[in-house]
Short mmCIF file of C-alpha atoms and ligand atoms in Angstrom, two decimals:
data_model
loop_
_atom_site.label_atom_id
_atom_site.label_comp_id
_atom_site.label_asym_id
_atom_site.label_seq_id
_atom_site.Cartn_x
_atom_site.Cartn_y
_atom_site.Cartn_z
CA MET G 24 17.79 -10.47 -25.34
CA LYS G 25 18.55 -12.19 -22.04
CA TYR G 26 19.04 -9.93 -19.03
CA ASP G 27 20.62 -10.62 -15.61
CA PHE G 28 17.45 -9.37 -13.86
CA ASP G 29 13.85 -8.52 -14.61
CA LEU G 30 14.44 -5.19 -12.91
CA ILE G 31 17.09 -3.10 -11.24
CA CYS G 32 16.05 -0.54 -8.68
CA ILE G 33 18.62 2.19 -7.96
CA GLY G 34 18.14 3.74 -4.52
CA LEU G 35 16.32 2.00 -1.67
CA GLY G 36 14.51 4.84 0.06
CA PRO G 37 10.71 4.67 0.40
CA ALA G 38 10.17 4.66 -3.39
CA GLY G 39 12.80 2.03 -4.15
CA MET G 40 11.73 -0.13 -1.21
CA ALA G 41 8.14 -0.20 -2.43
CA ILE G 42 9.21 -1.22 -5.92
CA SER G 43 11.77 -3.88 -4.97
CA VAL G 44 9.71 -5.58 -2.28
CA MET G 45 6.51 -5.60 -4.35
CA ALA G 46 8.27 -6.78 -7.50
CA ALA G 47 10.01 -9.62 -5.62
CA GLU G 48 6.66 -10.67 -4.13
CA MET G 49 5.24 -10.71 -7.68
CA GLY G 50 7.87 -13.33 -8.55
CA LEU G 51 10.19 -11.06 -10.54
CA LYS G 52 13.98 -11.33 -10.35
CA VAL G 53 14.98 -8.09 -8.64
CA CYS G 54 18.28 -6.34 -8.04
CA GLY G 55 18.30 -3.50 -5.49
CA ILE G 56 21.23 -1.08 -5.28
CA GLU G 57 21.74 1.30 -2.35
CA LYS G 58 24.92 3.31 -1.77
CA ASN G 59 24.18 4.07 1.90
CA LYS G 60 21.51 2.49 4.07
CA ILE G 61 18.16 0.93 3.22
CA GLY G 62 15.32 3.32 4.06
CA GLY G 63 16.92 6.32 2.35
CA GLU G 64 16.58 9.82 3.65
CA CYS G 65 13.25 9.19 5.36
CA MET G 66 14.42 6.37 7.58
CA ASN G 67 17.96 7.50 8.29
CA VAL G 68 18.14 11.31 8.20
CA GLY G 69 14.57 12.54 7.63
CA CYS G 70 11.06 11.67 8.77
CA ILE G 71 11.86 9.03 11.38
CA PRO G 72 14.69 10.68 13.37
CA SER G 73 12.98 14.08 13.12
CA LYS G 74 9.70 12.71 14.51
CA SER G 75 11.60 10.87 17.23
CA LEU G 76 13.34 14.13 18.21
CA LEU G 77 10.04 16.04 18.13
CA ARG G 78 8.45 13.50 20.45
CA ILE G 79 11.30 13.73 23.00
CA ALA G 80 11.12 17.54 22.80
CA LYS G 81 7.34 17.43 23.24
CA TYR G 82 7.67 15.41 26.46
CA ARG G 83 10.16 17.92 27.89
CA HIS G 84 7.90 20.81 26.89
CA ALA G 85 4.87 19.12 28.47
CA PHE G 86 6.82 18.57 31.68
CA LEU G 87 7.75 22.27 31.73
CA LYS G 88 4.11 23.25 31.20
CA LEU G 89 2.94 21.00 34.03
CA SER G 90 5.57 22.54 36.30
CA GLU G 91 4.32 26.03 35.40
CA MET G 92 0.79 24.93 36.25
CA GLY G 93 2.02 23.63 39.60
CA LEU G 94 1.04 20.08 38.63
CA SER G 95 4.54 18.62 38.71
CA LYS G 96 7.05 18.90 41.50
CA GLY G 97 9.78 16.81 39.85
CA LEU G 98 13.08 18.13 38.54
CA MET G 99 13.20 19.45 34.98
CA PRO G 100 14.61 16.64 32.79
CA ASN G 101 18.03 17.57 31.48
CA ILE G 102 18.13 16.15 27.96
CA ASN G 103 21.63 16.93 26.86
CA SER G 104 21.87 14.51 23.98
CA PRO G 105 18.80 12.62 22.73
CA PHE G 106 20.65 11.59 19.59
CA SER G 107 22.21 8.32 20.78
CA LYS G 108 18.74 7.14 21.85
CA ILE G 109 17.33 8.06 18.43
CA ASN G 110 20.17 6.30 16.63
CA ASN G 111 19.56 3.17 18.72
CA TYR G 112 15.94 3.15 17.53
CA LEU G 113 17.10 3.51 13.92
CA ASP G 114 19.59 0.63 14.24
CA TYR G 115 16.88 -1.57 15.74
CA ILE G 116 14.41 -0.80 12.91
CA SER G 117 17.09 -1.32 10.27
CA GLU G 118 18.39 -4.65 11.63
CA LYS G 119 15.20 -6.20 12.96
CA LYS G 120 12.52 -4.90 10.59
CA THR G 121 13.70 -3.42 7.28
CA LEU G 122 16.39 -5.85 6.12
CA LYS G 123 14.04 -8.81 6.57
CA MET G 124 11.76 -7.46 3.84
CA PHE G 125 14.54 -7.88 1.26
CA ASP G 126 15.21 -11.61 1.51
CA LYS G 127 13.93 -12.15 -2.05
CA VAL G 128 15.92 -9.22 -3.51
CA GLU G 129 19.54 -9.45 -4.66
CA LEU G 130 21.09 -6.56 -2.78
CA PHE G 131 24.09 -4.40 -3.57
CA LEU G 132 24.28 -2.53 -0.28
CA GLY G 133 27.07 -0.08 0.47
CA LYS G 134 29.02 -1.21 -2.62
CA GLY G 135 29.24 2.29 -4.11
CA GLU G 136 27.04 4.38 -6.39
CA ALA G 137 25.32 2.96 -9.44
CA SER G 138 25.73 4.61 -12.83
CA PHE G 139 24.18 3.96 -16.24
CA ILE G 140 26.31 2.44 -18.99
CA ASP G 141 23.39 2.30 -21.43
CA SER G 142 19.62 2.05 -21.19
CA HIS G 143 19.66 -1.60 -20.02
CA THR G 144 23.02 -1.70 -18.19
CA VAL G 145 24.05 -0.32 -14.81
CA ARG G 146 27.55 -0.37 -13.34
CA ILE G 147 28.00 -1.00 -9.64
CA GLY G 148 31.53 -1.38 -8.28
CA ASP G 149 33.40 -3.42 -10.88
CA ARG G 150 30.28 -5.16 -12.24
CA ASN G 151 28.00 -4.38 -15.15
CA ILE G 152 24.48 -5.71 -14.64
CA THR G 153 21.57 -5.70 -17.04
CA ALA G 154 17.80 -5.66 -16.67
CA GLN G 155 14.71 -5.45 -18.84
CA ARG G 156 13.44 -2.46 -16.87
CA ILE G 157 15.26 -0.02 -14.59
CA PHE G 158 13.68 2.06 -11.84
CA ILE G 159 15.48 5.20 -10.64
CA ALA G 160 14.62 6.10 -7.04
CA THR G 161 17.67 8.10 -6.04
CA GLY G 162 16.00 10.94 -4.10
CA THR G 163 17.56 14.33 -3.47
CA GLU G 164 20.09 16.01 -1.21
CA PRO G 165 19.97 19.31 0.74
CA LEU G 166 20.32 22.42 -1.37
CA VAL G 167 22.90 24.80 0.05
CA PRO G 168 22.19 28.30 -1.33
CA PRO G 169 25.19 30.12 -2.79
CA ILE G 170 25.52 32.73 -0.02
CA GLU G 171 28.87 34.55 0.41
CA GLY G 172 30.92 32.88 3.14
CA ILE G 173 28.71 29.79 3.57
CA SER G 174 31.42 27.42 2.33
CA ASP G 175 33.66 28.49 5.26
CA ILE G 176 31.07 27.40 7.82
CA ASP G 177 30.51 23.92 9.28
CA ILE G 178 26.83 23.93 8.44
CA LEU G 179 24.22 21.54 9.72
CA THR G 180 21.76 19.88 7.34
CA ASN G 181 19.39 16.99 7.85
CA GLN G 182 22.31 14.73 6.91
CA ASN G 183 24.39 15.50 10.04
CA ILE G 184 22.03 17.15 12.56
CA PHE G 185 20.96 13.82 14.08
CA GLN G 186 24.62 13.01 14.78
CA LEU G 187 25.14 15.98 17.11
CA THR G 188 26.57 15.03 20.49
CA LYS G 189 24.90 17.82 22.44
CA ILE G 190 22.03 20.27 22.17
CA PRO G 191 23.44 23.59 20.89
CA GLU G 192 22.94 26.83 22.84
CA SER G 193 21.67 28.70 19.79
CA MET G 194 20.88 27.93 16.16
CA THR G 195 19.95 30.02 13.13
CA ILE G 196 17.84 28.12 10.62
CA ILE G 197 17.78 29.09 6.96
CA GLY G 198 14.36 28.05 5.63
CA GLY G 199 10.85 28.15 7.08
CA GLY G 200 9.44 25.07 5.33
CA ALA G 201 8.52 21.79 7.03
CA VAL G 202 12.07 20.83 8.01
CA GLY G 203 12.98 24.32 9.27
CA CYS G 204 9.80 24.62 11.34
CA GLU G 205 9.96 21.11 12.82
CA MET G 206 13.61 21.47 13.79
CA ALA G 207 13.05 24.98 15.23
CA GLN G 208 10.32 23.73 17.56
CA ALA G 209 12.13 20.51 18.51
CA PHE G 210 15.43 22.21 19.36
CA THR G 211 13.72 25.12 21.14
CA ARG G 212 11.87 22.69 23.36
CA LEU G 213 15.18 20.97 24.13
CA GLY G 214 16.76 24.26 25.19
CA THR G 215 18.27 25.83 22.02
CA LYS G 216 17.55 29.49 21.18
CA CYS G 217 16.30 29.17 17.57
CA THR G 218 15.82 31.82 14.89
CA ILE G 219 14.30 31.14 11.49
CA VAL G 220 15.24 33.37 8.57
CA GLN G 221 13.87 32.88 5.07
CA MET G 222 13.13 34.61 1.75
CA ASP G 223 9.52 33.43 1.65
CA ASP G 224 6.77 35.65 3.03
CA PHE G 225 5.30 33.13 5.48
CA LEU G 226 6.15 29.86 7.21
CA ILE G 227 5.32 26.63 5.33
CA PRO G 228 5.33 28.45 1.98
CA ASN G 229 3.76 25.43 0.23
CA GLY G 230 0.69 25.96 2.40
CA ASP G 231 -1.08 29.29 2.82
CA LYS G 232 -0.46 32.63 4.53
CA GLU G 233 -3.14 32.15 7.18
CA THR G 234 -1.49 28.95 8.41
CA GLY G 235 2.01 30.41 8.19
CA ASP G 236 1.01 33.46 10.22
CA LEU G 237 -0.77 31.36 12.85
CA LEU G 238 2.32 29.18 13.24
CA LYS G 239 4.54 32.26 13.49
CA GLY G 240 2.43 33.56 16.39
CA ILE G 241 2.73 30.21 18.18
CA PHE G 242 6.49 30.09 17.52
CA ASN G 243 6.95 33.62 18.87
CA LYS G 244 5.20 32.57 22.10
CA GLU G 245 7.71 29.70 22.38
CA ASN G 246 10.53 32.23 21.95
CA ILE G 247 11.37 31.23 18.37
CA GLU G 248 12.18 34.34 16.32
CA VAL G 249 10.97 34.32 12.72
CA TYR G 250 12.27 36.63 10.00
CA ASN G 251 10.25 36.28 6.78
CA SER G 252 10.97 37.97 3.41
CA LYS G 253 14.70 38.39 4.14
CA LYS G 254 17.53 38.13 1.67
CA ILE G 255 20.69 36.78 3.29
CA THR G 256 23.76 38.54 1.90
CA SER G 257 26.65 36.89 3.77
CA ILE G 258 27.66 34.58 6.58
CA LYS G 259 30.84 34.82 8.68
CA ASN G 260 32.58 32.93 11.44
CA GLU G 261 33.40 35.52 14.12
CA ASN G 262 35.07 34.53 17.42
CA GLY G 263 33.57 31.07 17.40
CA LYS G 264 30.06 32.36 16.60
CA ILE G 265 28.33 32.30 13.23
CA SER G 266 27.07 35.72 12.07
CA LEU G 267 24.43 35.88 9.37
CA PHE G 268 23.72 39.21 7.65
CA THR G 269 20.58 40.21 5.74
CA GLU G 270 20.19 42.81 3.01
CA ASP G 271 18.27 45.14 5.33
CA GLY G 272 21.01 45.18 7.97
CA ILE G 273 19.96 42.46 10.44
CA CYS G 274 22.80 40.44 12.00
CA LEU G 275 21.91 37.11 13.62
CA LYS G 276 24.55 35.39 15.78
CA SER G 277 24.41 31.75 16.82
CA GLU G 278 26.50 28.72 17.70
CA LYS G 279 25.11 26.58 14.85
CA LEU G 280 23.61 27.16 11.41
CA LEU G 281 21.03 24.72 10.01
CA VAL G 282 20.42 24.92 6.26
CA ALA G 283 16.90 23.71 5.41
CA ALA G 284 16.43 25.68 2.23
CA GLY G 285 15.13 23.08 -0.23
CA ARG G 286 16.39 20.07 -2.12
CA LYS G 287 18.38 19.28 -5.27
CA ILE G 288 18.50 16.12 -7.35
CA ILE G 289 21.73 14.12 -7.49
CA LEU G 290 22.54 12.89 -10.97
CA ASP G 291 26.26 13.56 -11.43
CA VAL G 292 27.36 9.98 -10.67
CA LEU G 293 24.22 8.30 -12.01
CA LYS G 294 24.85 9.53 -15.57
CA VAL G 295 21.27 9.12 -16.80
CA GLU G 296 22.34 10.77 -20.05
CA ASN G 297 24.15 7.48 -20.98
CA ALA G 298 20.69 5.89 -21.08
CA GLY G 299 19.11 8.81 -22.96
CA VAL G 300 16.92 9.83 -19.98
CA LYS G 301 15.83 13.49 -20.06
CA TYR G 302 15.98 15.66 -16.95
CA SER G 303 16.07 19.27 -15.85
CA LYS G 304 17.24 21.09 -12.70
CA GLY G 305 13.84 20.29 -11.16
CA GLY G 306 14.09 16.51 -11.59
CA ILE G 307 13.96 13.58 -14.01
CA GLU G 308 11.12 14.10 -16.52
CA VAL G 309 8.31 11.55 -16.23
CA ASP G 310 4.92 10.94 -17.84
CA PRO G 311 1.78 10.26 -15.75
CA GLU G 312 2.81 6.58 -15.42
CA TYR G 313 6.27 7.56 -14.05
CA LYS G 314 8.01 6.48 -17.27
CA THR G 315 10.98 8.61 -18.31
CA SER G 316 11.76 9.65 -21.88
CA VAL G 317 13.09 6.06 -22.26
CA LYS G 318 9.99 3.94 -21.85
CA HIS G 319 11.52 0.98 -20.00
CA ILE G 320 13.13 3.30 -17.41
CA TYR G 321 10.98 4.78 -14.63
CA ALA G 322 11.79 7.56 -12.15
CA VAL G 323 9.89 7.62 -8.87
CA GLY G 324 9.96 9.55 -5.62
CA ASP G 325 11.76 12.81 -4.94
CA CYS G 326 14.12 12.40 -7.92
CA ASN G 327 11.32 13.33 -10.35
CA GLY G 328 10.74 16.62 -8.54
CA GLY G 329 7.05 16.02 -7.69
CA MET G 330 5.62 16.19 -4.18
CA MET G 331 8.58 15.40 -1.93
CA PHE G 332 7.08 13.22 0.77
CA THR G 333 7.69 9.66 1.85
CA HIS G 334 4.12 8.54 1.29
CA ALA G 335 4.17 10.15 -2.19
CA ALA G 336 7.39 8.28 -2.97
CA MET G 337 5.96 4.94 -1.81
CA HIS G 338 2.73 5.60 -3.69
CA GLN G 339 4.66 6.32 -6.90
CA GLY G 340 6.81 3.22 -6.43
CA MET G 341 3.72 1.07 -6.01
CA PHE G 342 2.04 2.57 -9.09
CA ALA G 343 5.13 2.34 -11.28
CA ILE G 344 5.54 -1.40 -10.62
CA MET G 345 1.78 -2.00 -11.01
CA ASN G 346 1.88 -0.17 -14.35
CA ALA G 347 4.87 -2.27 -15.41
CA VAL G 348 2.93 -5.51 -14.87
CA SER G 349 -0.43 -4.29 -16.25
CA PRO G 350 -1.33 -4.59 -19.92
CA PHE G 351 -3.09 -1.24 -19.59
CA ALA G 352 -1.53 1.68 -17.70
CA ILE G 353 -4.25 2.28 -15.17
CA PHE G 354 -2.37 4.01 -12.36
CA LYS G 355 -1.81 7.62 -13.37
CA TYR G 356 -0.77 10.24 -10.83
CA ARG G 357 -3.38 12.73 -12.01
CA ASN G 358 -6.09 10.54 -10.48
CA TYR G 359 -4.72 10.62 -6.93
CA VAL G 360 -4.37 13.24 -4.22
CA ILE G 361 -1.52 13.43 -1.75
CA PRO G 362 -2.25 14.79 1.73
CA TRP G 363 0.69 16.14 3.72
CA THR G 364 1.50 17.20 7.27
CA VAL G 365 4.06 19.29 9.10
CA PHE G 366 4.59 17.74 12.53
CA THR G 367 4.88 20.87 14.61
CA GLU G 368 2.58 21.40 17.58
CA PRO G 369 -0.06 22.16 16.42
CA GLN G 370 0.25 19.94 13.36
CA VAL G 371 -0.41 21.57 9.99
CA SER G 372 -2.00 19.50 7.21
CA PHE G 373 -3.20 20.07 3.67
CA VAL G 374 -4.82 18.16 0.85
CA GLY G 375 -6.12 19.22 -2.54
CA MET G 376 -6.15 22.79 -3.81
CA ASN G 377 -5.50 25.85 -1.67
CA GLU G 378 -7.38 29.13 -2.03
CA GLU G 379 -4.81 30.66 -4.38
CA GLU G 380 -5.05 27.71 -6.79
CA LEU G 381 -8.85 27.78 -6.69
CA LYS G 382 -8.87 31.47 -7.56
CA LYS G 383 -6.34 30.96 -10.36
CA LYS G 384 -8.47 28.17 -11.86
CA GLY G 385 -11.65 30.26 -11.54
CA ILE G 386 -13.42 27.55 -9.51
CA LYS G 387 -16.48 28.70 -7.54
CA TYR G 388 -16.11 27.76 -3.89
CA LYS G 389 -16.84 28.81 -0.33
CA ALA G 390 -14.73 28.25 2.77
CA TYR G 391 -16.38 26.38 5.66
CA ILE G 392 -14.49 26.58 8.95
CA ALA G 393 -14.78 24.79 12.29
CA LYS G 394 -12.51 26.19 15.01
CA TYR G 395 -10.93 24.17 17.81
CA GLU G 396 -11.67 27.06 20.22
CA ASN G 397 -15.42 26.40 19.81
CA TYR G 398 -15.17 22.68 20.53
CA GLY G 399 -15.58 21.58 24.14
CA ALA G 400 -13.32 18.54 23.82
CA ALA G 401 -10.45 20.68 22.47
CA ILE G 402 -10.94 23.26 25.25
CA ALA G 403 -11.00 20.60 27.97
CA GLU G 404 -7.87 18.96 26.55
CA ASN G 405 -6.12 22.36 26.36
CA VAL G 406 -5.58 22.09 22.57
CA SER G 407 -8.01 24.78 21.48
CA VAL G 408 -5.78 26.32 18.78
CA GLY G 409 -6.50 25.83 15.10
CA TYR G 410 -9.21 25.11 12.59
CA VAL G 411 -10.53 22.76 9.94
CA LYS G 412 -11.07 24.73 6.75
CA VAL G 413 -12.81 23.16 3.78
CA PHE G 414 -13.18 24.67 0.33
CA ALA G 415 -16.35 23.29 -1.25
CA ASN G 416 -19.06 24.32 -3.69
CA SER G 417 -22.82 24.57 -3.18
CA LEU G 418 -23.28 20.93 -4.26
CA GLY G 419 -20.94 19.79 -1.50
CA ARG G 420 -18.01 18.90 -3.77
CA VAL G 421 -14.76 19.36 -1.84
CA PHE G 422 -11.71 20.88 -3.59
CA GLY G 423 -9.21 21.39 -0.79
CA VAL G 424 -8.77 21.23 2.97
CA SER G 425 -6.36 22.75 5.45
CA ILE G 426 -6.29 21.68 9.08
CA VAL G 427 -4.18 23.29 11.74
CA GLY G 428 -4.49 21.67 15.15
CA ASP G 429 -4.03 18.66 17.34
CA GLY G 430 -4.39 15.43 15.34
CA SER G 431 -4.57 17.12 11.94
CA GLY G 432 -2.14 14.57 10.47
CA GLU G 433 -4.67 11.82 11.16
CA MET G 434 -7.73 13.87 10.21
CA ILE G 435 -6.43 14.90 6.80
CA ASN G 436 -6.54 11.28 5.54
CA GLU G 437 -10.34 11.28 5.73
CA TRP G 438 -10.40 14.38 3.55
CA ALA G 439 -7.98 12.82 1.06
CA LEU G 440 -10.45 9.97 0.62
CA ILE G 441 -13.35 12.42 0.30
CA ILE G 442 -11.59 14.40 -2.45
CA GLN G 443 -10.21 11.36 -4.28
CA LYS G 444 -13.50 9.49 -4.26
CA LYS G 445 -15.52 12.67 -4.91
CA ILE G 446 -17.61 12.10 -1.79
CA ARG G 447 -19.88 15.08 -1.09
CA LEU G 448 -20.35 16.97 2.16
CA HIS G 449 -23.79 15.56 2.89
CA SER G 450 -22.22 12.07 3.06
CA VAL G 451 -19.63 13.37 5.51
CA MET G 452 -22.44 14.77 7.62
CA PHE G 453 -24.28 11.47 7.62
CA LEU G 454 -21.15 9.59 8.69
CA ALA G 455 -21.07 9.21 12.49
CA HIS G 456 -17.69 10.37 13.81
CA SER G 457 -16.36 9.01 17.07
CA PHE G 458 -16.69 11.52 19.92
CA PRO G 459 -14.82 13.27 21.51
CA THR G 460 -12.11 13.03 18.85
CA MET G 461 -10.66 16.03 17.06
CA GLY G 462 -11.89 14.31 13.88
CA PHE G 463 -15.38 15.22 14.99
CA LEU G 464 -14.57 18.75 13.85
CA SER G 465 -14.61 17.44 10.26
CA LYS G 466 -18.24 16.46 10.70
CA ARG G 467 -18.93 19.91 12.14
CA VAL G 468 -17.74 21.51 8.90
CA ALA G 469 -20.11 19.30 6.92
CA GLU G 470 -22.94 20.24 9.28
CA GLN G 471 -22.18 23.89 8.66
CA TRP G 472 -22.53 23.37 4.92
CA MET G 473 -25.83 21.52 5.49
CA MET G 474 -27.17 24.20 7.86
CA GLU G 475 -26.53 26.78 5.17
CA LYS G 476 -28.78 24.77 2.85
CA MET G 477 -31.47 24.71 5.57
CA LYS G 478 -31.58 28.50 5.52
CA SER G 479 -33.26 28.48 2.11
CA ASN G 480 -37.00 29.18 2.27
CA LEU G 481 -37.68 26.40 -0.25
CA VAL G 482 -36.05 23.77 2.00
CA LYS G 483 -37.88 25.18 5.06
CA ASN G 484 -41.23 25.05 3.29
CA ILE G 485 -40.66 21.45 2.15
CA CYS G 486 -39.68 20.37 5.70
CA ARG G 487 -42.68 22.15 7.24
CA PHE G 488 -45.05 20.73 4.64
CA PHE G 489 -44.04 17.10 5.09
CA TYR G 490 -43.68 17.32 8.89
CA ARG G 491 -47.21 18.61 9.31
CA LYS G 492 -48.66 16.33 6.64
CA LEU G 493 -47.20 13.05 7.95
C1 LIG R 513 14.36 16.30 8.11
C2 LIG R 513 13.34 15.72 7.16
C3 LIG R 513 12.11 15.33 7.63
C4 LIG R 513 11.17 14.78 6.77
N1 LIG R 513 9.96 14.43 7.28
C5 LIG R 513 9.02 13.90 6.47
C6 LIG R 513 7.76 13.51 6.98
O1 LIG R 513 7.48 13.68 8.17
N2 LIG R 513 6.85 12.96 6.13
C7 LIG R 513 7.12 12.79 4.81
O2 LIG R 513 6.26 12.30 4.08
N3 LIG R 513 8.32 13.16 4.28
C8 LIG R 513 9.27 13.70 5.08
N4 LIG R 513 10.50 14.05 4.56
C9 LIG R 513 10.76 13.83 3.12
C10 LIG R 513 11.14 12.36 2.84
O3 LIG R 513 12.27 12.01 3.59
C11 LIG R 513 11.42 12.16 1.35
O4 LIG R 513 10.37 12.69 0.59
C12 LIG R 513 11.59 10.68 1.02
O5 LIG R 513 12.65 10.11 1.73
C13 LIG R 513 11.82 10.50 -0.50
O6 LIG R 513 11.96 9.14 -0.78
P1 LIG R 513 12.78 8.64 -2.07
O7 LIG R 513 12.69 7.16 -2.04
O8 LIG R 513 12.30 9.35 -3.26
O9 LIG R 513 14.28 9.13 -1.84
P2 LIG R 513 15.30 8.96 -0.65
O10 LIG R 513 14.64 8.65 0.63
O11 LIG R 513 16.17 10.17 -0.69
O12 LIG R 513 16.15 7.68 -1.04
C14 LIG R 513 17.01 7.68 -2.14
C15 LIG R 513 18.09 6.65 -1.91
O13 LIG R 513 18.86 6.51 -3.10
C16 LIG R 513 20.22 6.32 -2.74
N5 LIG R 513 21.03 6.68 -3.91
C17 LIG R 513 21.12 7.90 -4.51
N6 LIG R 513 21.91 7.84 -5.59
C18 LIG R 513 22.34 6.56 -5.67
C19 LIG R 513 23.17 5.86 -6.58
N7 LIG R 513 23.72 6.47 -7.65
N8 LIG R 513 23.42 4.55 -6.36
C20 LIG R 513 22.86 3.90 -5.29
N9 LIG R 513 22.06 4.51 -4.41
C21 LIG R 513 21.79 5.82 -4.61
C22 LIG R 513 20.39 7.21 -1.55
O14 LIG R 513 21.50 6.81 -0.76
C23 LIG R 513 19.08 7.05 -0.82
O15 LIG R 513 19.13 6.03 0.16
C24 LIG R 513 11.48 14.62 5.40
C25 LIG R 513 12.71 15.02 4.91
C26 LIG R 513 13.65 15.56 5.77
C27 LIG R 513 14.97 15.99 5.22
#
């Protein structure tokens, strides 16, 4: 059968961008369909604007700190609306950088939503187009929990928060995950009184309790209130203020309400059932090569319900297209680890298994910890909060790492490589780390593991024997 294209990619967020651009470079005839803007959630209403806002907030916070220390005599910057600046950056990236990458892709941009007619045909606007393979990369949208009264409120989500025209006086945030925590710190540092309320027992529930509790302490010091383990029963609009009520009688009042309570997949318009693709509430079902139940249709990125991060989405996109052009499916997700970071200050990063998973799997491990408070460089730079914690066994095999602290988002990549490539702790110890970086703390953990080995009488005897003999 002759098709219009070699492949159609539906959705041009990080996953769809990776597929379309790579496939076009491979010489395939590619059609990319995007209902909104290229870059998806990450570029337009997620990672990029949120990090831009965090950076502006960080500068204001640093200025305030310097003033408190008597090191700055300038006036406190009044940042009433950073959003137009952020949107200017986004427009620049979109026009000058992103669009250029698609010159070999036939684009259907802003022409409506694609939907499946059958397993090789997609409808966009008034056209039916066909392809040998179809890649679904349609992402997710914010999940709004069914709380009584919530539909009467003008809620904020990540889709409209970066369009605000001024910094609100106060904001209640439903959800203490990455988005909730990052927005709480950013807005607080820009002058909003923020309160987080959530059902989970600790902040960053995908991480671990130790990290969540540490972050809560830091947030409290910055005047961010955190209510964990709370069931919200209703929300009301009262005299221009939003009142949120919990089961145990707490009432939180604020000017704005941000809902950051998870994600849901969007399949109503896409009609994957017309192509015979299986899915559940959690996402489109895929095998380890990202193929759906219909083998020439792939689903990559957030829409398959896996790890919902931009780099995971890009990684999946890259692997799916590589699998599609390889005679043997060599790129399977089981073989790769995905590090992740929450960009609060201090940053919080994880890779591999956490302690709970290790216990569940019955894996023998020990935790090795290097604290920022014991590292001169961190003390001198006034960033002495946090730790590098490594779960490893007596042979130096690393299973999981959590890092809370300045620079953890950079440091975690080294540990991802260590876990993925099964590099042992003695190799980490023998790798010279640039000093005085925070990454040097990673070497310190490896040294700790090695020093433990040196405590054994056998090792001591061998060292003594050869030293005196040679
Ligand atoms: C506030 C916030 C901050 C974040 N920060 C980070 C971060 O720091 N680091 C990180 O790794 N991740 C972060 N994320 C998560 C990250 O944004 C997502 O994991 C990532 O965007 C997923 O990429 P994707 O390609 O799977 O989907 P998306 O980026 O959601 O892209 C899907 C695209 O498909 C389009 N689409 C959907 N249906 C159709 C259709 N029927 N027809 C045509 N087009 C369609 C959509 O318009 C969209 O552009 C953040 C998320 C939020 C909300």
